[in-house]
XYZ file of N, CA, C and O in Angstrom:
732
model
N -10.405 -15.007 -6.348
C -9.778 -14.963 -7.638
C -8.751 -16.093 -7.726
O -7.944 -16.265 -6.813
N -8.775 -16.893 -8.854
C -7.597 -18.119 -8.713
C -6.187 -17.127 -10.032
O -6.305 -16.423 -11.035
N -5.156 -17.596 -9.306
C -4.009 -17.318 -10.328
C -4.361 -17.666 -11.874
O -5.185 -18.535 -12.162
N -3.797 -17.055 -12.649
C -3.653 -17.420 -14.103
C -2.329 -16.873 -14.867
O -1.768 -15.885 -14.393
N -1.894 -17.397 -15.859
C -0.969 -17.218 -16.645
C -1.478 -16.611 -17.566
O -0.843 -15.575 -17.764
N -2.843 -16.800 -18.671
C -3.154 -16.127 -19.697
C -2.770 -14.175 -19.107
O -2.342 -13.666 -18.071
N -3.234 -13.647 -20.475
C -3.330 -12.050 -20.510
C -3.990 -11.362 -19.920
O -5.086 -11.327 -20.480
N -3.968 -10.626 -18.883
C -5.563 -9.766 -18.436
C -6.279 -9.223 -19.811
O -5.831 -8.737 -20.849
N -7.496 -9.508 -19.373
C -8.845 -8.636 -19.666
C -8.354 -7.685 -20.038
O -7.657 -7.071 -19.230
N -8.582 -6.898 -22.092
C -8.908 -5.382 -22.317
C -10.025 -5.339 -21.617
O -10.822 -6.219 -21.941
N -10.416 -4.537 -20.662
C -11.699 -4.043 -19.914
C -12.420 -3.175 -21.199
O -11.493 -2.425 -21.508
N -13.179 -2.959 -21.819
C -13.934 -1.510 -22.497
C -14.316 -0.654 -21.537
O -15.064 -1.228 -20.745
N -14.132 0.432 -21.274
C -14.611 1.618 -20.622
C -13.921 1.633 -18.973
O -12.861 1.082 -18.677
N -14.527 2.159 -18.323
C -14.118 2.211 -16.852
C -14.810 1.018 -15.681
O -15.988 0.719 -15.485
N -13.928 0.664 -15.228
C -14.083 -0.604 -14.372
C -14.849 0.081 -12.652
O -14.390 0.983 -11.952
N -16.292 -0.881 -12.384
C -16.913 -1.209 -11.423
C -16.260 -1.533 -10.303
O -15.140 -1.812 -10.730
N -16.238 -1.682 -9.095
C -15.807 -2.342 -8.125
C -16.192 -3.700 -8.160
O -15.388 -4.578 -7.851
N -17.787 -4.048 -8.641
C -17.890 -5.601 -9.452
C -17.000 -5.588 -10.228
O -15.949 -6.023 -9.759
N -16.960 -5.249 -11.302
C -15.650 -5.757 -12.733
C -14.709 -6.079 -11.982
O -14.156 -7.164 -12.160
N -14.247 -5.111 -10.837
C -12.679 -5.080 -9.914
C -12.334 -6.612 -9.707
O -11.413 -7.300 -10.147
N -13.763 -6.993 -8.601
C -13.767 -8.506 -7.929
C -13.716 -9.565 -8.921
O -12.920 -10.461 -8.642
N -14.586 -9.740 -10.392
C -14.716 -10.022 -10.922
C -13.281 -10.912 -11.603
O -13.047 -12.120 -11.653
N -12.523 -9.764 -12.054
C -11.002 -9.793 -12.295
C -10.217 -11.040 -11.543
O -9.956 -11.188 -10.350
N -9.941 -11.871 -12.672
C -8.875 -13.051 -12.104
C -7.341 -12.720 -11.783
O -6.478 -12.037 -12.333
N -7.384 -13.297 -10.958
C -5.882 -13.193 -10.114
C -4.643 -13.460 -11.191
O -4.792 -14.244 -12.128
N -3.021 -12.506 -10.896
C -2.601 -12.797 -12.022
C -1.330 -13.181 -11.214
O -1.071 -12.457 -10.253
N -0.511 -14.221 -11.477
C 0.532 -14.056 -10.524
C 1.983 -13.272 -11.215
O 3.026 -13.285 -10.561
N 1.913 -12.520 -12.758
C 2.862 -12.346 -13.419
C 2.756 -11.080 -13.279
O 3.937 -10.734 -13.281
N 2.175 -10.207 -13.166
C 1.650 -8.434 -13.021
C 0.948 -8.264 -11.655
O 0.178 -8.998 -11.035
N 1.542 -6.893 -11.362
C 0.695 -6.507 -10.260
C -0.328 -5.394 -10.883
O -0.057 -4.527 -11.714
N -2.027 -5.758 -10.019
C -2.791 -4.621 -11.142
C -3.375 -4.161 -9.947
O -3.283 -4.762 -8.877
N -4.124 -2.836 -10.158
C -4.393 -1.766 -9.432
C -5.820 -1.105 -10.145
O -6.141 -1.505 -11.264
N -6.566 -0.184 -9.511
C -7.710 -0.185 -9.907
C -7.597 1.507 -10.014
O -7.982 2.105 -9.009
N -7.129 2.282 -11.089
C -7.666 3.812 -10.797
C -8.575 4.454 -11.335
O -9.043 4.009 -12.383
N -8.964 5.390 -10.911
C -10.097 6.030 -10.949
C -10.782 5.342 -12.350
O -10.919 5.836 -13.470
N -11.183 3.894 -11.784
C -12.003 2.912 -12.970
C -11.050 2.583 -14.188
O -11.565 2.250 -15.255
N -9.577 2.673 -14.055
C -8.685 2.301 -14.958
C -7.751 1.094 -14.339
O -7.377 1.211 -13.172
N -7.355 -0.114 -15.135
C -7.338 -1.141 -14.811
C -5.839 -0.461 -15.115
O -5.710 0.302 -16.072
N -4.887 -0.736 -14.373
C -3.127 -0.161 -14.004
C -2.124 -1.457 -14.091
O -1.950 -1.942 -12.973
N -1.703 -1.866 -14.719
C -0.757 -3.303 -14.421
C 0.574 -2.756 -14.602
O 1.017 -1.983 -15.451
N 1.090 -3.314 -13.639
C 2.235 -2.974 -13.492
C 3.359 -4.276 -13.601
O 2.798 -5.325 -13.284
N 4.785 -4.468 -13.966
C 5.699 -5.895 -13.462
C 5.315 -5.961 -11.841
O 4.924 -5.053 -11.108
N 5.578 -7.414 -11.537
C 5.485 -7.643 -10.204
C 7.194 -7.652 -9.491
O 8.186 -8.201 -9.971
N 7.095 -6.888 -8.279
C 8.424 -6.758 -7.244
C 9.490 -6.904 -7.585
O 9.423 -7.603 -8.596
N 10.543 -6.663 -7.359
C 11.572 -7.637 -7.909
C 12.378 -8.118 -6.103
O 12.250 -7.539 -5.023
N 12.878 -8.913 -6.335
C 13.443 -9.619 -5.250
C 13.688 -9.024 -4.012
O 13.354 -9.529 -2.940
N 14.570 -7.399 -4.212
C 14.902 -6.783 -2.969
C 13.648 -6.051 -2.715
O 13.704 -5.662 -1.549
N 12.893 -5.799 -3.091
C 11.650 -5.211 -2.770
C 10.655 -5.898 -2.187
O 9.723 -5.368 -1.583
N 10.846 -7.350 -2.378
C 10.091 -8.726 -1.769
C 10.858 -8.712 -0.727
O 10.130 -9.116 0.180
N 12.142 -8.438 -0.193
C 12.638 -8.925 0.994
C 12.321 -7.444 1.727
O 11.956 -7.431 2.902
N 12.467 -6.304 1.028
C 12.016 -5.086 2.188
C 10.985 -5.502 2.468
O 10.933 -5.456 3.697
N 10.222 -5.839 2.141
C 8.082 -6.138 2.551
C 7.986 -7.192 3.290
O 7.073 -7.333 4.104
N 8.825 -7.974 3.116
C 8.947 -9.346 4.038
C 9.212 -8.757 5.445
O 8.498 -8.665 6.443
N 10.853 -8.285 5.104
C 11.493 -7.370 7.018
C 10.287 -6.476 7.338
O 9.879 -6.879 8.427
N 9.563 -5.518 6.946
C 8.992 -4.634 7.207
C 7.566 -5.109 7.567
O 7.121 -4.693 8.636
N 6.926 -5.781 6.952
C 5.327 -6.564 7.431
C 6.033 -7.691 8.449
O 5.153 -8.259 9.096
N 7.309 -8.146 8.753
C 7.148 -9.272 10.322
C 7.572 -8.300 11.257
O 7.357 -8.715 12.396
N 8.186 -6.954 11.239
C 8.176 -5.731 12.038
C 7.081 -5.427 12.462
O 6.982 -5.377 13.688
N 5.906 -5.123 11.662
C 4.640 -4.684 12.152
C 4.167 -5.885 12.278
O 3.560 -5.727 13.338
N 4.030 -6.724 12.056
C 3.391 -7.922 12.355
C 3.363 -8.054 13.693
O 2.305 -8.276 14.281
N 4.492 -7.934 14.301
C 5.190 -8.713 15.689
C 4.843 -7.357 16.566
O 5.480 -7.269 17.616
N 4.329 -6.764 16.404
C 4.200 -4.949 17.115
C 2.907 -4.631 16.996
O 2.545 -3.657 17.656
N 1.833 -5.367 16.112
C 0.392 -5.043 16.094
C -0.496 -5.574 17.800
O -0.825 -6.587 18.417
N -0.527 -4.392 17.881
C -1.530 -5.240 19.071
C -2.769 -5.754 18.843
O -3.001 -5.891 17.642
N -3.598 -6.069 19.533
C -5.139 -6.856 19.303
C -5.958 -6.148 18.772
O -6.214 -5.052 19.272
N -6.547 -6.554 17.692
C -7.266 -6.377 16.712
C -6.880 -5.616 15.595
O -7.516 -5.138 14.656
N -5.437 -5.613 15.977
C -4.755 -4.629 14.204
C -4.422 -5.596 13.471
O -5.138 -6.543 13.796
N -3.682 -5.909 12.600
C -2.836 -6.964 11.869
C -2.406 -6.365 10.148
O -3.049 -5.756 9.293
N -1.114 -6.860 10.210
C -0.814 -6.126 8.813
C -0.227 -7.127 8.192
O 0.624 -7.934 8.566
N -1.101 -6.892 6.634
C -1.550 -7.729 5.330
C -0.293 -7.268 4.486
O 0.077 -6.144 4.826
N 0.432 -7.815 3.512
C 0.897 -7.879 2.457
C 0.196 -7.468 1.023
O -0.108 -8.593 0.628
N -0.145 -6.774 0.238
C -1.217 -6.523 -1.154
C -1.700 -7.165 -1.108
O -1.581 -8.249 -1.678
N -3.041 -6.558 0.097
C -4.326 -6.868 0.024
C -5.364 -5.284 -0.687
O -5.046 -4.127 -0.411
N -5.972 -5.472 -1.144
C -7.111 -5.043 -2.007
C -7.591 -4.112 -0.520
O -7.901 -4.513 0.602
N -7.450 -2.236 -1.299
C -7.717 -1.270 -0.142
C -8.654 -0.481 -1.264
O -8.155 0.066 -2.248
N -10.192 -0.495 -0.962
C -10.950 0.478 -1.213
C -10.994 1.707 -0.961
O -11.595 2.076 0.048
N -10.358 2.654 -1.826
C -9.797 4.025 -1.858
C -10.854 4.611 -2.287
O -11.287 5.250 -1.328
N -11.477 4.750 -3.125
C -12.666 5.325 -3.775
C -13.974 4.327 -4.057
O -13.845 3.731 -5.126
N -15.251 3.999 -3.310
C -16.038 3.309 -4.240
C -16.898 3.743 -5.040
O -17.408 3.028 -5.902
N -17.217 5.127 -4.847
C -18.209 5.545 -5.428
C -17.412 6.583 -7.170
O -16.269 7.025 -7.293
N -18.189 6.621 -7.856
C -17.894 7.132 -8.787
C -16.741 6.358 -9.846
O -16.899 5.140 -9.941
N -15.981 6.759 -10.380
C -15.237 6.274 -10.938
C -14.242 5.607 -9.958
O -13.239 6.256 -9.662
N -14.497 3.811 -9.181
C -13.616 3.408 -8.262
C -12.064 3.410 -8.248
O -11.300 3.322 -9.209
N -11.853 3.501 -7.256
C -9.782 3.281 -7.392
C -10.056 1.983 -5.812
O -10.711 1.918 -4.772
N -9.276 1.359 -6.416
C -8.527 -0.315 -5.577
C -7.117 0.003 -5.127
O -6.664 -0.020 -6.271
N -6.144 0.259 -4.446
C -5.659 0.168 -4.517
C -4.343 -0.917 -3.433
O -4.248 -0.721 -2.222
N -3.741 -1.657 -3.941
C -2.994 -3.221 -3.387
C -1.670 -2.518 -2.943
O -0.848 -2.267 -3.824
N -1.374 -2.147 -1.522
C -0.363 -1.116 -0.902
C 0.751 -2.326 -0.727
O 0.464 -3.512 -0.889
N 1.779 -1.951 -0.450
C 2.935 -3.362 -0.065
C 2.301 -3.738 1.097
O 1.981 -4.926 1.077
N 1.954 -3.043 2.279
C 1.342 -3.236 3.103
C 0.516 -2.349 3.736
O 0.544 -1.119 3.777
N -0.296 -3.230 4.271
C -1.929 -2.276 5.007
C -1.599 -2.788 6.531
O -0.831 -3.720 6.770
N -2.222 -2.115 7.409
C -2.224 -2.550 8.890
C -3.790 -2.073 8.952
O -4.105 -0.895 8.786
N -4.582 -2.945 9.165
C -5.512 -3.233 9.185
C -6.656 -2.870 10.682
O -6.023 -2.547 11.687
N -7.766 -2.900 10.799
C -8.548 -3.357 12.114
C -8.915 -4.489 11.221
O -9.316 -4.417 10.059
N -8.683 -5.708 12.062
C -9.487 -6.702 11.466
C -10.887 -7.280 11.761
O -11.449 -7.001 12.820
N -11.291 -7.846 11.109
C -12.626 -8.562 11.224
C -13.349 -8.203 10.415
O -14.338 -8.927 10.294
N -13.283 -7.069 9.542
C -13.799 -6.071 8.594
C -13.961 -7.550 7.064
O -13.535 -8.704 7.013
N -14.969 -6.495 5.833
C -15.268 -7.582 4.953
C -13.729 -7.310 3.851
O -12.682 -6.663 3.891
N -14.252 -8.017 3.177
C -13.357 -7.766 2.338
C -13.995 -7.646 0.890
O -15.020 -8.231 0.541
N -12.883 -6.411 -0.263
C -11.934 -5.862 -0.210
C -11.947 -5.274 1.071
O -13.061 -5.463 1.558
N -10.975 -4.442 2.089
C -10.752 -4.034 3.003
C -11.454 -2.168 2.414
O -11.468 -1.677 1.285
N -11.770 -1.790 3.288
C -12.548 -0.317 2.994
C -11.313 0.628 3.741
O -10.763 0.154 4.734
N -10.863 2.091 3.186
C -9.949 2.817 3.706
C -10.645 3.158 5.053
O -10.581 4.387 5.061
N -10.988 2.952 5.677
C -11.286 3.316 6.698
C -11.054 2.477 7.796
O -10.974 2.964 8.923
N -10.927 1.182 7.587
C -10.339 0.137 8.293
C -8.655 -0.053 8.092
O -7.898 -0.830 8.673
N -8.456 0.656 7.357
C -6.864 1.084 7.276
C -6.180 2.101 8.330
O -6.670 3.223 8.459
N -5.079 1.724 9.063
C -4.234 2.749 9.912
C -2.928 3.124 9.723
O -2.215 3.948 10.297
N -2.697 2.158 8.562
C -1.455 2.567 8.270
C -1.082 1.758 6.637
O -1.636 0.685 6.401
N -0.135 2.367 5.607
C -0.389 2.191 4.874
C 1.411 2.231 4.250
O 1.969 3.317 4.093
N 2.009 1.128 4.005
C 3.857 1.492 3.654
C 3.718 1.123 2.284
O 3.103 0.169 1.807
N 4.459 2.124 1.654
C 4.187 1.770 -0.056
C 5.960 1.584 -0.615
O 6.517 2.568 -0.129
N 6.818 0.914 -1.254
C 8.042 0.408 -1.354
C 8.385 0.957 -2.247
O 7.894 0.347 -3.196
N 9.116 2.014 -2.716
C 9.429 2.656 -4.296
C 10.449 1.587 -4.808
O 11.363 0.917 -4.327
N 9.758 1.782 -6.194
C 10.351 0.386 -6.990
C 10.835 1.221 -7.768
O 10.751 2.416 -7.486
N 11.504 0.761 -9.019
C 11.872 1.555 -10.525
C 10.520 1.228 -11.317
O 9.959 0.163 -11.573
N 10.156 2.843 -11.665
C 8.717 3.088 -12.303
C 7.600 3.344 -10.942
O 6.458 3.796 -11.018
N 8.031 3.084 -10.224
C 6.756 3.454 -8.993
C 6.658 4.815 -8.085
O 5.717 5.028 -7.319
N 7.831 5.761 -8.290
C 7.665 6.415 -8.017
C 6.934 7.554 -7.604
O 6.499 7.846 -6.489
N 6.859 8.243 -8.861
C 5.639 9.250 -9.136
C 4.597 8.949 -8.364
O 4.108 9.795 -7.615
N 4.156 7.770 -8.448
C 2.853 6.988 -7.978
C 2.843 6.738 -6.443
O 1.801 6.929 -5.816
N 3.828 6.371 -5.902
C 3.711 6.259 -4.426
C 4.816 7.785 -3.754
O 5.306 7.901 -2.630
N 4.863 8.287 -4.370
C 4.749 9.918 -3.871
C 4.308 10.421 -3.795
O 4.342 11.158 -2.809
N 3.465 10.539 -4.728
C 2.608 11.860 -5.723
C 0.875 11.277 -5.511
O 0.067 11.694 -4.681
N 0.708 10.407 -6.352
C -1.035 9.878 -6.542
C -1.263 9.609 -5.463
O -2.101 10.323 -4.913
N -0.482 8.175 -4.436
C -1.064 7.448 -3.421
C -0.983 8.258 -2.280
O -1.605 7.924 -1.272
N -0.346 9.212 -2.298
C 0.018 10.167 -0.964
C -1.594 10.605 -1.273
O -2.446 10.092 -0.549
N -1.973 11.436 -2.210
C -3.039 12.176 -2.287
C -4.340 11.319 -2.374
O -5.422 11.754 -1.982
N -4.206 10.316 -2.806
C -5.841 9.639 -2.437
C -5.536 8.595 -1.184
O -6.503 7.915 -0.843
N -4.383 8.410 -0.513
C -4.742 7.937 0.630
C -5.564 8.877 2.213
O -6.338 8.673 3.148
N -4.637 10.028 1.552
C -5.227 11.098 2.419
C -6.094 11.380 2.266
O -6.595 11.738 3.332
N -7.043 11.518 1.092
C -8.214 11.748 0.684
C -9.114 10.770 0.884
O -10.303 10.918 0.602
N -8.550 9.531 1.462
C -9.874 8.312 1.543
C -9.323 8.567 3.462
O -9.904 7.817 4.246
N -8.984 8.893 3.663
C -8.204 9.537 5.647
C -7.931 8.277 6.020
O -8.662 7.745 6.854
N -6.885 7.614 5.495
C -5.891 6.718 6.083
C -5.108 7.171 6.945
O -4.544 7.957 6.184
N -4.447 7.376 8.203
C -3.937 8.092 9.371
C -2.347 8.282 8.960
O -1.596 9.235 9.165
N -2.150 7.188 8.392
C -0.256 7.197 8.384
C 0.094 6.532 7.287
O -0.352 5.397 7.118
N 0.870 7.064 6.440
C 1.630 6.914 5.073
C 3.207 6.455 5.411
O 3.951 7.382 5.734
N 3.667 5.381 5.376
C 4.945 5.835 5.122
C 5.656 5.160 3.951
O 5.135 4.117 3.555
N 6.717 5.565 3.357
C 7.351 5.526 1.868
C 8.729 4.940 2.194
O 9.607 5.300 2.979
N 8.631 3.926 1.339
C 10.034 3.269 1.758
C 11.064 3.536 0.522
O 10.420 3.100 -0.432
N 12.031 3.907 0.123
C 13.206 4.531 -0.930
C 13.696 3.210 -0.705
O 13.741 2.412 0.231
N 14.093 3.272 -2.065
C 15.651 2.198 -2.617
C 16.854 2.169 -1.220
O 17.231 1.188 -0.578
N 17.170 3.325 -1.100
C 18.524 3.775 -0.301
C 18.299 3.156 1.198
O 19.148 3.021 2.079
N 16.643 2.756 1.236
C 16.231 2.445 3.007
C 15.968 3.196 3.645
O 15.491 2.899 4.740
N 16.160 4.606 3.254
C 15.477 6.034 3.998
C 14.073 5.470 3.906
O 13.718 4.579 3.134
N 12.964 6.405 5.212
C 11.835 5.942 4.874
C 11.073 7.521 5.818
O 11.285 8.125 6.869
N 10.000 7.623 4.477
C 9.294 8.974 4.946
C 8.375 8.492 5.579
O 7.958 7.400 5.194
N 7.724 9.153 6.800
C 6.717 8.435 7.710
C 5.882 10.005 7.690
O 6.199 11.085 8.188
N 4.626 9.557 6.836
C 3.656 10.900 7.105
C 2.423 10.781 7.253
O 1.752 9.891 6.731
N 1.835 12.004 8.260
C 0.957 11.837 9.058
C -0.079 12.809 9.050
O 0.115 14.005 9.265
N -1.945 11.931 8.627
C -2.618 12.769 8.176
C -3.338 13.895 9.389
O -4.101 13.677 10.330
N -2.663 15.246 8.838
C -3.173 16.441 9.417
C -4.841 16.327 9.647
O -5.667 15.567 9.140
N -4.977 17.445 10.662
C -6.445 17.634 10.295
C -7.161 18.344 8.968
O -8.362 18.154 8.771
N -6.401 19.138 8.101
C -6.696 19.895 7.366
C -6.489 18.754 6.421
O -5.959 19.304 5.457
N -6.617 17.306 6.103
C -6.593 16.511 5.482
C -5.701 16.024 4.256
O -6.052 15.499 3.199
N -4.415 16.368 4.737
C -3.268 16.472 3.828
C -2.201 16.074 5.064
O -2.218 16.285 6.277
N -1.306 15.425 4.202
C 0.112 14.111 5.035
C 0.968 15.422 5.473
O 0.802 16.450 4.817
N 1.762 15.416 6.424
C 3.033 16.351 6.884
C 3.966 14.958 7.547
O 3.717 13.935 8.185
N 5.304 15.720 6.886
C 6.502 14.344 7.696
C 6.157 14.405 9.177
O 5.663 15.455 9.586
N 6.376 13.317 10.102
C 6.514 13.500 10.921
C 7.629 13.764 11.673
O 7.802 14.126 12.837
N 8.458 13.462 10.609
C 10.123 13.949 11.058
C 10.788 13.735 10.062
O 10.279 13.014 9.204
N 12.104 14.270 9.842
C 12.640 14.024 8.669
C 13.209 12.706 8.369
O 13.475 12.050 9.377
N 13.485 12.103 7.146
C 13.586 10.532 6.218
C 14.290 10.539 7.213
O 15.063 11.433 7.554
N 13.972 9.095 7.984
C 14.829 7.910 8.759
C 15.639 7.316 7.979
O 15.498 6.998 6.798
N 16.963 7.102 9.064
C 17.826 5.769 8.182
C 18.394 5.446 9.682
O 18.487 6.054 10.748
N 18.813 3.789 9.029
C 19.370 3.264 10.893
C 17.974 2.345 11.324
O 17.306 1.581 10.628
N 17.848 2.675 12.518
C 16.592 1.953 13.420
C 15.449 3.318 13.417
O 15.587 4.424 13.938
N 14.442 2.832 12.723
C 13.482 3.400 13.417
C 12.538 3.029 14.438
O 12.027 1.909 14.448
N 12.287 3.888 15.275
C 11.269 3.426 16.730
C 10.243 4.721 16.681
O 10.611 5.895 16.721
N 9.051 4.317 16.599
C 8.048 5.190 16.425
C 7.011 4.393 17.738
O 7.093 3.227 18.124
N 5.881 5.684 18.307
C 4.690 4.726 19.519
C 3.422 5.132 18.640
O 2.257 4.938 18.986
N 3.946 5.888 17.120
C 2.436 6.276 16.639
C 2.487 5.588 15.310
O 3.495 5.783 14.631
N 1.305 4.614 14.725
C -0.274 4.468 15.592
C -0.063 3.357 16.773
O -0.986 3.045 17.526
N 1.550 2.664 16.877
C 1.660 1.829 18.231
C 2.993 1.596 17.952
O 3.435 1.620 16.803
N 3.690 1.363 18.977
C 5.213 0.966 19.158
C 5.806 -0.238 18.556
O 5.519 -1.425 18.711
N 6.788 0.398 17.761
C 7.494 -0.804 16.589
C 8.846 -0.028 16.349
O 8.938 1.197 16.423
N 9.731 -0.758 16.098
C 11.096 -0.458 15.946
C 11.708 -1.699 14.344
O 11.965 -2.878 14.102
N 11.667 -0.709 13.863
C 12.333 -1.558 12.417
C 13.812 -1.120 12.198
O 14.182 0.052 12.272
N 14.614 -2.173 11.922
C 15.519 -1.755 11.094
C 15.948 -1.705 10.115
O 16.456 -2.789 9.829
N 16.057 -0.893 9.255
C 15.989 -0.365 8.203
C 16.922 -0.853 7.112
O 16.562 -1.658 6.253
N 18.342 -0.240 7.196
C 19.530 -0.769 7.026
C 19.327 -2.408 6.481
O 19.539 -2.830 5.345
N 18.763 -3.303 7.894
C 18.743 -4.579 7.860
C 17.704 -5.094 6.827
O 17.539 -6.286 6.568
N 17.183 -4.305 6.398
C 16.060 -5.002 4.822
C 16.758 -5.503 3.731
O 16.147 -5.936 2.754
């Protein structure tokens, strides 16, 4: 997809995972694919670009061989039926996989609450990440608290401990120590 300035595409009806790819790159909106509904949202604002920055060279520098974690890259949540896309702040990946990236090549998944993103990375993305069995959710708050949750077998997220603040050091899905505070 190359950047553009013009308007996105009115889509008519519900969007393909073709239509998805199809879709030119926008660098002014961030867009999202739900259940075949094209989602645009404003893009980041500055402190939310620098949490994703501290937080993806944290996991970056802590991925061992053959993981690696992407910045909003394109995560196939649903393909069948009415598709959902969805572009996480960050994915930790197995790499070598095609691309869009398929939830199943996903191990971990940090979503950044913005103003207006809430609902959505509480509520929706908690429930179809778990539902596409992404292993580990965690939610990053304004304040720098950060919920780290972890998919049960009964296929639904439980904290794994209560909201961090300070340094976190976790060995699951591999050993990384972020600090939090410092975003």
């Amino acid at each position: 997809m190359t950047a553009q300035h013009s308007p996105m595409p009115e889509p008519l009806g519900l969007l393909t995972l073709s239509d998805w790819a199809a879709l030119p790159e926008h660098e002014l909106v961030h867009t999202e694919l739900q259940e075949g509904v094209l989602r645009v949202s404003p893009r980041p604002r500055q402190e939310h670009q620098n949490a994703q920055f501290e937080m993806l060279a944290a996991l970056r520098a802590a991925c061992p061989p053959g993981i690696q974690g992407f910045g909003e890259i394109d995560v196939v949540v649903e393909a069948r039926g009415p598709a959902t896309v969805r572009v996480p702040d960050i994915a930790v990946i197995r790499t070598g996989g095609p691309q869009p990236v398929a939830a199943s090549d996903v191990i971990l998944v940090v979503e950044i609450v913005s103003p207006g993103s809430a609902g959505t990375d509480r509520v929706m993305k908690r429930y179809e990440y778990a539902r596409a069995g992404i292993p580990h959710y965690w939610i990053l708050e304004p304040d720098r608290s950060l919920t780290v949750l972890r998919l049960g077998d009964d296929g639904e997220y439980t904290e794994s401990c209560p909201p961090v603040t300070g340094v976190f050091r976790t060995a699951d899905p591999f050993p990384v120590e972020i600090d939090l505070p410092g975003m």
